[in-house]
Every structure is written in C-alpha cells, then in structure tokens.
Amino acid sequence: MSTNICTNCLLTDKTPGISFNTNGVCNYCESYEKMQVQGEKKLIDFLNLYRGKKGKYDCMVGISGGRDSTYTLWKLVNDYKLKVLAIHYDNPFTSEQAKRNMEKTAEILGIDIIKWSFPEGEHLNATKKAMKVWSHHPSSMMIPIVCAHCKNWWPTIFKHARENEVSLIVIGSNPLETASFKKAGLGGARNYHKLSNIPNVITKSFKELMANPRYLTNVSWPLVLSMYLGASHSSPYLKWRYKDMTVIRLFDYIKWNESEVESTITNHLAWKKSPEVASSWRFDCRLDYVRRRMYESTVGVTELRDLLSKMIREGMITREKALERLKVEDHIPLSVIENVLSMIEMKVPDIKLKNL
Ligand SMILES: [Zn+2]
C-alpha cells in the first residue's frame, strides 16, 4: 500500500480532511497562515502591569519539565526579573527526566513550585479504563479521552493562583504544537486561530461515541464534561468562571525558535531530554509515547509529523531535514512502550495497534 505525502510538508493522504492540488501540495499547506508575534516590547509593557502589585508573586507559570515551559520560566525570571510561582500537575506518567529538569530549574532560579495531583490511583485507573474501551474501536478522535485528567487542570491552576493572589498566568505552549489534523478530524478548523464549527464537532463526537458505546459506562462523564468545558483556558466557561484571571502565551509575543529554546535551557538550566527516547519534545509525559502510536495506527499521522510540517511551512527547517528527523525522533523503542503500558496493567497486543 503506497502512501502519498504532500510535496511541500510531511502530511500523508491519510490525514483527516486532506486534499492535494495538481502539484501534490496539500490543502493544509495552501491555507496555512504563518505565526505572528506581537513583539517583546509589548510583552514587557504588559508584564510591567503585574510587577510588584500585590502578594508574594507577580505571575504563575505552568511547568512540565519539557523544553518550552522550562524556557518560559527562564525568560520570566532571568530576562524580565519577575517573581514567578511555578505550578506542576504531578501526572503519574511524568518522566523521571522531566522531574529532574523541574528540580534543577527551581534550584538554579530559586523559585517555588506547587505540585498537585488527583487522589492516589485515580488518574491511572481512568486511563486504564479509557484505553481498554478505546482498543475495542480504535479511533483518533477519541484518543483525548485517555488524557482527560490532564485536560482538567485549568480550574486547579486558577484556584492556586487566587490563593496566592496571582492574576496573571503565563504559559509556554507554542502555536505550532496544536495538531491541526486533530481539529480537522472532528470537523473543526485546520488553523490554530480559526474557530471550529461547533455543531459539526458535536455531531462528529456523538457519532464516535455511538460507534463505541462502551464509553458510556466506562468513562467518568463528569470528568469528560469538565474536559470539554475547561480544556482550554480560553473556553467560554472558564472565562466566565474566572474573570479575574489573565492568561497569556509567551510565544504570542516572541517567536518560538526551537534551537534558541533548547540551547538556552541546556546551557543555563542543565536541562536534558529523556535518555529513553530520541525526541526532545513531549517526553515529559510518558503516555505520549503510546499516544504517538495510537495516532499513527488510526490516522497515519503523529503530532511530531504535524509539528515538523508546520516548521517546514514556517521556513524553519527543510523538508529533507524534517523527514530525517521524523524517522529518528518518532521512533519509540518497543521496550519503552511496554514499560508505560505495564503501569496500567496492559500489554502491547491489548491496544490493537497496527504496525506494532
Ligand atoms: Zn502539505
């Protein structure tokens, strides 16, 4: 079976909603709008509004031990001299290297970190149940359900921010990492800043649910509902519930530059990627190793393929180099996947992935 790949990026013909023009260029490339930033001066002016206002801290930053959030913390503390309170959701799948990175960063920068988690076993049990249900009818659109706990952290972040008299939260997610194929698969917009067609998304989600009704009895619906209501800090529900909170992304002001991010944190914060995988991206949560294979198995596209495709469109990397990196960095050793699955008492054949 041959797979067609866009002649400009790395997206394959299996990508949801994809089509190609006569030159073999995909519609994701054709409708792509390049990243825009507001500039560092605007950022500093904005941060100054929150500097030294009240309480012990000027702002809060969510961290994972991964590269972008670590860099965000470095910029705020070192470059902009803000008093930062870091917060981390202690996910049971957090990699040891991510934990070491957070400890080292806190020590070097001299900052406080709040670590919070759900009651013992709750997250692991929910993931196990969701994964088992998913494996009965593998579908890319239902993969987010296995991560429901991690999509529920905004209300907790806001609660801790209020308790510490902080009203500004800065996040380090980069605009290129929102996988466009996932939104497109649910009938949403391909571009990050374009609004999705909500009725379309609801209809598609409902069809997905009906195709595998085991979700109805095996998934915590209050959790899933709150995931949909609060997965994004800019959801209407959270905006209404936490009017006093302002959330900004560092990379809306300064351009995300992968090598600048990695060299800064490596040199100044002794940051390291996890030794168990080749990629320096998304090793902070080890469940992501399995998710990569779940996406690959169901839609033939991984989030790394999507990210590298966007980097090509941005002119940050050549297509040849991106292909080379994809081969190396998207490879997760089978022993690592087996190890992650053993945490939820599952084995590789249990999740019925193709190509494994
Ligand atoms: Zn393309």
mmCIF file of C-alpha atoms and ligand atoms in Angstrom:
data_model
loop_
_atom_site.group_PDB
_atom_site.id
_atom_site.type_symbol
_atom_site.label_atom_id
_atom_site.label_comp_id
_atom_site.label_asym_id
_atom_site.label_seq_id
_atom_site.Cartn_x
_atom_site.Cartn_y
_atom_site.Cartn_z
ATOM 1 C CA MET A 1 0.000 0.000 0.000
ATOM 2 C CA SER A 2 1.603 3.224 -1.063
ATOM 3 C CA THR A 3 1.136 6.430 0.837
ATOM 4 C CA ASN A 4 1.125 9.813 -0.848
ATOM 5 C CA ILE A 5 2.926 12.539 1.019
ATOM 6 C CA CYS A 6 2.493 16.251 0.363
ATOM 7 C CA THR A 7 5.318 17.538 -1.826
ATOM 8 C CA ASN A 8 5.775 20.540 0.487
ATOM 9 C CA CYS A 9 5.237 19.174 4.025
ATOM 10 C CA LEU A 10 5.163 15.696 5.602
ATOM 11 C CA LEU A 11 1.404 15.116 5.859
ATOM 12 C CA THR A 12 0.161 11.915 4.272
ATOM 13 C CA ASP A 13 -3.042 11.169 2.346
ATOM 14 C CA LYS A 14 -4.434 9.524 5.493
ATOM 15 C CA THR A 15 -4.622 12.895 7.292
ATOM 16 C CA PRO A 16 -8.247 13.851 8.096
ATOM 17 C CA GLY A 17 -9.677 16.332 5.607
ATOM 18 C CA ILE A 18 -6.584 16.396 3.391
ATOM 19 C CA SER A 19 -6.613 17.017 -0.367
ATOM 20 C CA PHE A 20 -3.840 17.733 -2.831
ATOM 21 C CA ASN A 21 -3.564 20.182 -5.717
ATOM 22 C CA THR A 22 -2.114 19.243 -9.114
ATOM 23 C CA ASN A 23 1.400 19.880 -7.819
ATOM 24 C CA GLY A 24 0.865 17.467 -4.939
ATOM 25 C CA VAL A 25 0.717 20.257 -2.333
ATOM 26 C CA CYS A 26 -1.824 19.662 0.435
ATOM 27 C CA ASN A 27 -4.649 21.965 1.490
ATOM 28 C CA TYR A 28 -3.090 22.281 4.986
ATOM 29 C CA CYS A 29 -0.093 23.929 3.288
ATOM 30 C CA GLU A 30 -2.212 26.026 0.947
ATOM 31 C CA SER A 31 -4.365 27.501 3.707
ATOM 32 C CA TYR A 32 -1.519 27.860 6.218
ATOM 33 C CA GLU A 33 -1.111 31.226 7.894
ATOM 34 C CA LYS A 34 2.304 31.931 9.323
ATOM 35 C CA MET A 35 2.859 32.550 13.017
ATOM 36 C CA GLN A 36 2.559 36.206 14.011
ATOM 37 C CA VAL A 37 4.095 37.646 17.151
ATOM 38 C CA GLN A 38 3.382 40.885 18.961
ATOM 39 C CA GLY A 39 6.971 41.619 19.902
ATOM 40 C CA GLU A 40 9.000 41.627 23.107
ATOM 41 C CA LYS A 41 8.378 45.312 23.880
ATOM 42 C CA LYS A 42 4.636 44.710 24.077
ATOM 43 C CA LEU A 43 5.279 41.719 26.302
ATOM 44 C CA ILE A 44 7.455 43.680 28.728
ATOM 45 C CA ASP A 45 4.936 46.557 28.849
ATOM 46 C CA PHE A 46 2.210 44.044 29.623
ATOM 47 C CA LEU A 47 4.232 42.208 32.293
ATOM 48 C CA ASN A 48 5.015 45.538 33.965
ATOM 49 C CA LEU A 49 1.309 45.950 34.696
ATOM 50 C CA TYR A 50 1.570 42.950 37.036
ATOM 51 C CA ARG A 51 5.006 43.588 38.507
ATOM 52 C CA GLY A 52 5.075 44.131 42.292
ATOM 53 C CA LYS A 53 1.307 44.657 42.543
ATOM 54 C CA LYS A 54 0.309 42.506 45.494
ATOM 55 C CA GLY A 55 1.218 39.244 47.151
ATOM 56 C CA LYS A 56 4.497 37.413 47.004
ATOM 57 C CA TYR A 57 4.410 36.637 43.273
ATOM 58 C CA ASP A 58 3.893 38.595 40.055
ATOM 59 C CA CYS A 59 2.699 35.695 37.945
ATOM 60 C CA MET A 60 2.296 31.937 37.708
ATOM 61 C CA VAL A 61 3.755 29.574 35.115
ATOM 62 C CA GLY A 62 2.587 26.015 34.422
ATOM 63 C CA ILE A 63 5.566 23.711 34.001
ATOM 64 C CA SER A 64 6.091 20.114 32.891
ATOM 65 C CA GLY A 65 9.870 19.691 32.771
ATOM 66 C CA GLY A 66 9.640 19.847 28.972
ATOM 67 C CA ARG A 67 11.513 22.353 26.865
ATOM 68 C CA ASP A 68 9.000 25.136 26.157
ATOM 69 C CA SER A 69 7.677 25.600 29.689
ATOM 70 C CA THR A 70 11.222 25.500 31.086
ATOM 71 C CA TYR A 71 12.268 28.205 28.620
ATOM 72 C CA THR A 72 9.227 30.314 29.564
ATOM 73 C CA LEU A 73 10.233 30.138 33.201
ATOM 74 C CA TRP A 74 13.811 31.143 32.331
ATOM 75 C CA LYS A 75 12.679 34.171 30.315
ATOM 76 C CA LEU A 76 10.328 35.444 33.009
ATOM 77 C CA VAL A 77 12.738 35.026 35.910
ATOM 78 C CA ASN A 78 16.068 35.747 34.265
ATOM 79 C CA ASP A 79 15.266 38.219 31.486
ATOM 80 C CA TYR A 80 12.211 40.029 32.861
ATOM 81 C CA LYS A 81 13.048 39.726 36.583
ATOM 82 C CA LEU A 82 9.565 38.695 37.636
ATOM 83 C CA LYS A 83 8.712 36.870 40.856
ATOM 84 C CA VAL A 84 7.297 33.652 39.484
ATOM 85 C CA LEU A 85 5.354 30.871 41.163
ATOM 86 C CA ALA A 86 5.548 27.663 39.126
ATOM 87 C CA ILE A 87 2.824 25.032 39.167
ATOM 88 C CA HIS A 88 3.040 21.432 38.026
ATOM 89 C CA TYR A 89 0.417 18.735 37.699
ATOM 90 C CA ASP A 90 2.116 15.637 39.061
ATOM 91 C CA ASN A 91 0.868 13.263 36.392
ATOM 92 C CA PRO A 92 1.578 9.565 37.116
ATOM 93 C CA PHE A 93 3.198 9.326 33.665
ATOM 94 C CA THR A 94 5.663 12.197 34.243
ATOM 95 C CA SER A 95 9.111 11.010 33.172
ATOM 96 C CA GLU A 96 11.982 10.896 35.642
ATOM 97 C CA GLN A 97 13.989 13.249 33.427
ATOM 98 C CA ALA A 98 11.158 15.785 33.429
ATOM 99 C CA LYS A 99 11.113 15.640 37.246
ATOM 100 C CA ARG A 100 14.878 16.156 37.405
ATOM 101 C CA ASN A 101 14.587 19.093 34.988
ATOM 102 C CA MET A 102 11.988 20.773 37.184
ATOM 103 C CA GLU A 103 14.031 20.295 40.347
ATOM 104 C CA LYS A 104 17.169 21.637 38.715
ATOM 105 C CA THR A 105 15.361 24.642 37.239
ATOM 106 C CA ALA A 106 13.757 25.505 40.576
ATOM 107 C CA GLU A 107 17.118 25.235 42.317
ATOM 108 C CA ILE A 108 19.015 27.394 39.797
ATOM 109 C CA LEU A 109 16.310 30.039 39.500
ATOM 110 C CA GLY A 110 15.411 29.929 43.204
ATOM 111 C CA ILE A 111 11.678 29.636 42.621
ATOM 112 C CA ASP A 112 8.797 27.869 44.372
ATOM 113 C CA ILE A 113 6.820 25.091 42.676
ATOM 114 C CA ILE A 114 3.334 23.945 43.630
ATOM 115 C CA LYS A 115 2.874 20.271 42.779
ATOM 116 C CA TRP A 116 -0.605 18.870 42.787
ATOM 117 C CA SER A 117 -2.205 15.600 41.826
ATOM 118 C CA PHE A 118 -5.525 13.782 41.862
ATOM 119 C CA PRO A 119 -6.180 11.219 44.650
ATOM 120 C CA GLU A 120 -3.831 8.217 44.531
ATOM 121 C CA GLY A 121 -4.600 5.873 41.634
ATOM 122 C CA GLU A 122 -7.475 7.923 40.156
ATOM 123 C CA HIS A 123 -5.644 9.097 37.050
ATOM 124 C CA LEU A 124 -4.064 5.694 36.327
ATOM 125 C CA ASN A 125 -7.363 3.861 36.761
ATOM 126 C CA ALA A 126 -9.224 6.249 34.476
ATOM 127 C CA THR A 127 -6.517 5.931 31.807
ATOM 128 C CA LYS A 128 -6.623 2.155 32.060
ATOM 129 C CA LYS A 129 -10.416 2.053 31.620
ATOM 130 C CA ALA A 130 -10.393 4.550 28.756
ATOM 131 C CA MET A 131 -7.575 2.717 27.000
ATOM 132 C CA LYS A 132 -9.416 -0.605 27.233
ATOM 133 C CA VAL A 133 -12.585 0.908 25.790
ATOM 134 C CA TRP A 134 -10.603 2.666 23.064
ATOM 135 C CA SER A 135 -8.975 -0.581 21.975
ATOM 136 C CA HIS A 136 -12.400 -2.065 21.123
ATOM 137 C CA HIS A 137 -12.799 0.509 18.359
ATOM 138 C CA PRO A 138 -9.577 2.470 17.807
ATOM 139 C CA SER A 139 -10.321 5.975 16.592
ATOM 140 C CA SER A 140 -8.077 9.018 16.529
ATOM 141 C CA MET A 141 -10.888 11.277 17.640
ATOM 142 C CA MET A 142 -11.344 9.504 20.963
ATOM 143 C CA ILE A 143 -7.660 9.496 21.935
ATOM 144 C CA PRO A 144 -8.017 12.711 24.024
ATOM 145 C CA ILE A 145 -10.319 10.793 26.418
ATOM 146 C CA VAL A 146 -7.333 8.775 27.685
ATOM 147 C CA CYS A 147 -5.838 12.117 28.745
ATOM 148 C CA ALA A 148 -8.950 13.508 30.435
ATOM 149 C CA HIS A 149 -7.198 14.206 33.751
ATOM 150 C CA CYS A 150 -4.531 16.305 32.072
ATOM 151 C CA LYS A 151 -7.163 18.283 30.265
ATOM 152 C CA ASN A 152 -8.724 19.199 33.577
ATOM 153 C CA TRP A 153 -6.012 21.251 35.128
ATOM 154 C CA TRP A 154 -7.132 24.793 34.397
ATOM 155 C CA PRO A 155 -9.652 25.112 37.275
ATOM 156 C CA THR A 156 -6.949 23.892 39.706
ATOM 157 C CA ILE A 157 -4.371 26.302 38.329
ATOM 158 C CA PHE A 158 -6.831 29.183 38.719
ATOM 159 C CA LYS A 159 -7.658 28.094 42.268
ATOM 160 C CA HIS A 160 -3.992 28.087 43.284
ATOM 161 C CA ALA A 161 -3.435 31.400 41.519
ATOM 162 C CA ARG A 162 -6.261 33.012 43.504
ATOM 163 C CA GLU A 163 -4.973 31.568 46.781
ATOM 164 C CA ASN A 164 -1.585 33.149 46.070
ATOM 165 C CA GLU A 165 -3.061 36.468 44.919
ATOM 166 C CA VAL A 166 -1.801 35.957 41.386
ATOM 167 C CA SER A 167 -3.946 37.089 38.480
ATOM 168 C CA LEU A 168 -1.541 36.598 35.573
ATOM 169 C CA ILE A 169 -0.674 33.160 34.227
ATOM 170 C CA VAL A 170 1.934 32.722 31.506
ATOM 171 C CA ILE A 171 2.068 29.512 29.513
ATOM 172 C CA GLY A 172 4.804 28.123 27.330
ATOM 173 C CA SER A 173 2.800 26.187 24.764
ATOM 174 C CA ASN A 174 3.892 27.067 21.277
ATOM 175 C CA PRO A 175 1.472 27.942 18.483
ATOM 176 C CA LEU A 176 2.843 25.223 16.212
ATOM 177 C CA GLU A 177 2.100 22.335 18.535
ATOM 178 C CA THR A 178 -1.698 22.297 18.335
ATOM 179 C CA ALA A 179 -2.106 19.401 15.935
ATOM 180 C CA SER A 180 -4.309 20.722 13.148
ATOM 181 C CA PHE A 181 -5.253 17.242 11.932
ATOM 182 C CA LYS A 182 -6.954 16.539 15.244
ATOM 183 C CA LYS A 183 -9.271 19.527 14.974
ATOM 184 C CA ALA A 184 -9.889 18.773 11.294
ATOM 185 C CA GLY A 185 -10.725 15.159 12.145
ATOM 186 C CA LEU A 186 -13.532 16.340 14.387
ATOM 187 C CA GLY A 187 -14.816 18.709 11.735
ATOM 188 C CA GLY A 188 -13.041 21.688 13.255
ATOM 189 C CA ALA A 189 -10.767 24.339 11.755
ATOM 190 C CA ARG A 190 -7.341 23.388 10.442
ATOM 191 C CA ASN A 191 -5.760 26.662 11.510
ATOM 192 C CA TYR A 192 -4.951 27.360 15.135
ATOM 193 C CA HIS A 193 -6.630 30.733 15.397
ATOM 194 C CA LYS A 194 -9.682 29.883 13.281
ATOM 195 C CA LEU A 195 -12.824 28.978 15.186
ATOM 196 C CA SER A 196 -14.182 25.477 14.732
ATOM 197 C CA ASN A 197 -17.714 24.727 13.590
ATOM 198 C CA ILE A 198 -19.066 23.638 16.986
ATOM 199 C CA PRO A 199 -22.309 21.872 15.832
ATOM 200 C CA ASN A 200 -20.157 19.937 13.365
ATOM 201 C CA VAL A 201 -17.721 18.936 16.115
ATOM 202 C CA ILE A 202 -20.573 17.865 18.428
ATOM 203 C CA THR A 203 -22.223 15.767 15.693
ATOM 204 C CA LYS A 204 -18.960 14.021 14.838
ATOM 205 C CA SER A 205 -18.162 13.405 18.510
ATOM 206 C CA PHE A 206 -21.613 11.910 19.039
ATOM 207 C CA LYS A 207 -21.160 9.558 16.072
ATOM 208 C CA GLU A 208 -17.829 8.452 17.519
ATOM 209 C CA LEU A 209 -19.498 7.692 20.811
ATOM 210 C CA MET A 210 -22.249 5.672 19.187
ATOM 211 C CA ALA A 211 -19.657 3.618 17.304
ATOM 212 C CA ASN A 212 -18.237 2.501 20.647
ATOM 213 C CA PRO A 213 -20.932 2.796 23.330
ATOM 214 C CA ARG A 214 -18.640 1.197 25.934
ATOM 215 C CA TYR A 215 -17.512 4.738 26.637
ATOM 216 C CA LEU A 216 -20.947 5.455 28.106
ATOM 217 C CA THR A 217 -20.451 3.082 31.020
ATOM 218 C CA ASN A 218 -16.670 3.029 31.435
ATOM 219 C CA VAL A 219 -15.700 6.656 31.377
ATOM 220 C CA SER A 220 -16.241 9.258 34.073
ATOM 221 C CA TRP A 221 -18.639 11.650 32.354
ATOM 222 C CA PRO A 222 -18.281 14.475 34.896
ATOM 223 C CA LEU A 223 -14.565 14.319 34.093
ATOM 224 C CA VAL A 224 -15.110 14.282 30.332
ATOM 225 C CA LEU A 225 -17.649 17.096 30.564
ATOM 226 C CA SER A 226 -15.262 19.234 32.543
ATOM 227 C CA MET A 227 -12.568 18.347 29.997
ATOM 228 C CA TYR A 228 -14.715 19.808 27.216
ATOM 229 C CA LEU A 229 -15.678 22.822 29.324
ATOM 230 C CA GLY A 230 -12.213 23.556 30.564
ATOM 231 C CA ALA A 231 -9.644 22.015 28.232
ATOM 232 C CA SER A 232 -8.629 25.463 27.074
ATOM 233 C CA HIS A 233 -8.060 28.461 29.326
ATOM 234 C CA SER A 234 -9.985 30.497 26.756
ATOM 235 C CA SER A 235 -13.125 28.348 26.860
ATOM 236 C CA PRO A 236 -16.257 30.481 27.447
ATOM 237 C CA TYR A 237 -16.983 28.594 30.678
ATOM 238 C CA LEU A 238 -13.592 29.282 32.246
ATOM 239 C CA LYS A 239 -13.593 32.882 31.046
ATOM 240 C CA TRP A 240 -16.895 33.388 32.805
ATOM 241 C CA ARG A 241 -15.925 31.444 35.948
ATOM 242 C CA TYR A 242 -12.509 33.092 36.399
ATOM 243 C CA LYS A 243 -12.995 36.630 35.132
ATOM 244 C CA ASP A 244 -10.161 37.858 37.367
ATOM 245 C CA MET A 245 -7.541 35.697 35.606
ATOM 246 C CA THR A 246 -5.474 36.670 32.598
ATOM 247 C CA VAL A 247 -3.627 34.023 30.627
ATOM 248 C CA ILE A 248 -1.008 34.810 28.004
ATOM 249 C CA ARG A 249 1.361 32.696 25.939
ATOM 250 C CA LEU A 250 4.995 33.748 25.799
ATOM 251 C CA PHE A 251 5.240 32.659 22.181
ATOM 252 C CA ASP A 252 2.463 35.016 21.102
ATOM 253 C CA TYR A 253 4.961 37.793 21.844
ATOM 254 C CA ILE A 254 8.341 36.340 20.996
ATOM 255 C CA LYS A 255 8.821 33.939 18.124
ATOM 256 C CA TRP A 256 9.247 30.299 19.082
ATOM 257 C CA ASN A 257 12.634 29.174 17.897
ATOM 258 C CA GLU A 258 13.451 25.566 18.650
ATOM 259 C CA SER A 259 17.241 25.847 18.710
ATOM 260 C CA GLU A 260 17.162 29.046 20.799
ATOM 261 C CA VAL A 261 14.816 27.339 23.300
ATOM 262 C CA GLU A 262 16.952 24.201 23.563
ATOM 263 C CA SER A 263 20.347 25.888 23.724
ATOM 264 C CA THR A 264 19.201 28.405 26.370
ATOM 265 C CA ILE A 265 17.803 25.841 28.786
ATOM 266 C CA THR A 266 20.613 23.359 28.175
ATOM 267 C CA ASN A 267 23.295 25.950 28.850
ATOM 268 C CA HIS A 268 21.701 27.804 31.739
ATOM 269 C CA LEU A 269 19.470 25.273 33.470
ATOM 270 C CA ALA A 270 21.292 21.976 32.814
ATOM 271 C CA TRP A 271 18.084 20.822 31.098
ATOM 272 C CA LYS A 272 18.213 17.434 29.380
ATOM 273 C CA LYS A 273 15.889 15.386 27.197
ATOM 274 C CA SER A 274 14.899 11.931 28.377
ATOM 275 C CA PRO A 275 17.509 9.276 27.550
ATOM 276 C CA GLU A 276 14.833 6.677 26.750
ATOM 277 C CA VAL A 277 13.677 8.365 23.508
ATOM 278 C CA ALA A 278 15.303 10.351 20.677
ATOM 279 C CA SER A 279 12.904 13.302 20.667
ATOM 280 C CA SER A 280 13.440 16.341 22.875
ATOM 281 C CA TRP A 281 9.715 17.125 22.545
ATOM 282 C CA ARG A 282 6.909 15.608 24.599
ATOM 283 C CA PHE A 283 8.911 13.230 26.738
ATOM 284 C CA ASP A 284 7.580 14.943 29.871
ATOM 285 C CA CYS A 285 4.506 12.682 29.845
ATOM 286 C CA ARG A 286 5.450 9.091 29.005
ATOM 287 C CA LEU A 287 1.878 8.226 27.988
ATOM 288 C CA ASP A 288 2.562 10.365 24.938
ATOM 289 C CA TYR A 289 4.834 7.605 23.624
ATOM 290 C CA VAL A 290 1.782 5.361 23.388
ATOM 291 C CA ARG A 291 -0.420 8.148 22.030
ATOM 292 C CA ARG A 292 2.003 8.634 19.144
ATOM 293 C CA ARG A 293 1.465 5.038 18.106
ATOM 294 C CA MET A 294 -2.305 5.380 18.615
ATOM 295 C CA TYR A 295 -2.422 8.342 16.208
ATOM 296 C CA GLU A 296 -0.124 6.657 13.748
ATOM 297 C CA SER A 297 -2.187 3.497 13.813
ATOM 298 C CA THR A 298 -5.532 5.259 13.297
ATOM 299 C CA VAL A 299 -4.732 8.215 11.022
ATOM 300 C CA GLY A 300 -1.178 7.603 9.862
ATOM 301 C CA VAL A 301 -0.114 10.974 11.262
ATOM 302 C CA THR A 302 1.632 11.762 14.518
ATOM 303 C CA GLU A 303 1.787 15.076 16.310
ATOM 304 C CA LEU A 304 5.517 15.259 15.554
ATOM 305 C CA ARG A 305 4.810 14.859 11.827
ATOM 306 C CA ASP A 306 2.326 17.718 12.139
ATOM 307 C CA LEU A 307 4.792 19.904 14.079
ATOM 308 C CA LEU A 308 7.611 19.297 11.603
ATOM 309 C CA SER A 309 5.213 20.048 8.721
ATOM 310 C CA LYS A 310 4.431 23.414 10.273
ATOM 311 C CA MET A 311 8.133 24.087 10.820
ATOM 312 C CA ILE A 312 8.664 23.471 7.074
ATOM 313 C CA ARG A 313 5.850 25.920 6.229
ATOM 314 C CA GLU A 314 7.396 28.475 8.582
ATOM 315 C CA GLY A 315 10.736 28.111 6.790
ATOM 316 C CA MET A 316 12.396 26.865 9.984
ATOM 317 C CA ILE A 317 13.559 23.551 8.542
ATOM 318 C CA THR A 318 13.943 21.932 5.108
ATOM 319 C CA ARG A 319 11.636 19.106 4.089
ATOM 320 C CA GLU A 320 14.621 16.748 3.782
ATOM 321 C CA LYS A 321 15.863 17.537 7.277
ATOM 322 C CA ALA A 322 12.334 17.207 8.671
ATOM 323 C CA LEU A 323 11.933 13.754 7.085
ATOM 324 C CA GLU A 324 15.239 12.681 8.551
ATOM 325 C CA ARG A 325 14.233 13.937 11.999
ATOM 326 C CA LEU A 326 10.812 12.317 11.821
ATOM 327 C CA LYS A 327 12.366 8.902 11.223
ATOM 328 C CA VAL A 328 14.677 9.210 14.200
ATOM 329 C CA GLU A 329 12.563 11.187 16.664
ATOM 330 C CA ASP A 330 9.227 9.466 16.149
ATOM 331 C CA HIS A 331 10.741 6.099 16.906
ATOM 332 C CA ILE A 332 9.900 4.911 20.409
ATOM 333 C CA PRO A 333 11.591 1.659 21.451
ATOM 334 C CA LEU A 334 9.090 -1.150 21.967
ATOM 335 C CA SER A 335 10.521 -1.851 25.424
ATOM 336 C CA VAL A 336 9.632 1.724 26.464
ATOM 337 C CA ILE A 337 6.057 1.367 25.203
ATOM 338 C CA GLU A 338 5.759 -1.957 27.029
ATOM 339 C CA ASN A 339 7.022 -0.336 30.189
ATOM 340 C CA VAL A 340 4.493 2.531 30.013
ATOM 341 C CA LEU A 341 1.638 0.103 29.345
ATOM 342 C CA SER A 342 2.665 -2.042 32.303
ATOM 343 C CA MET A 343 1.792 0.945 34.526
ATOM 344 C CA ILE A 344 -1.856 0.380 33.588
ATOM 345 C CA GLU A 345 -1.520 -3.414 33.568
ATOM 346 C CA MET A 346 -1.760 -3.664 29.796
ATOM 347 C CA LYS A 347 0.345 -5.259 27.115
ATOM 348 C CA VAL A 348 1.046 -4.089 23.579
ATOM 349 C CA PRO A 349 -1.410 -6.540 21.875
ATOM 350 C CA ASP A 350 -4.186 -5.315 24.209
ATOM 351 C CA ILE A 351 -4.394 -1.933 22.480
ATOM 352 C CA LYS A 352 -4.584 -3.415 18.990
ATOM 353 C CA LEU A 353 -2.230 -1.030 17.260
ATOM 354 C CA LYS A 354 -1.257 -1.587 13.664
ATOM 355 C CA ASN A 355 2.479 -1.756 12.875
ATOM 356 C CA LEU A 356 3.471 -2.863 16.355
HETATM 357 ZN ZN ZN B 1 1.442 19.984 2.915
#
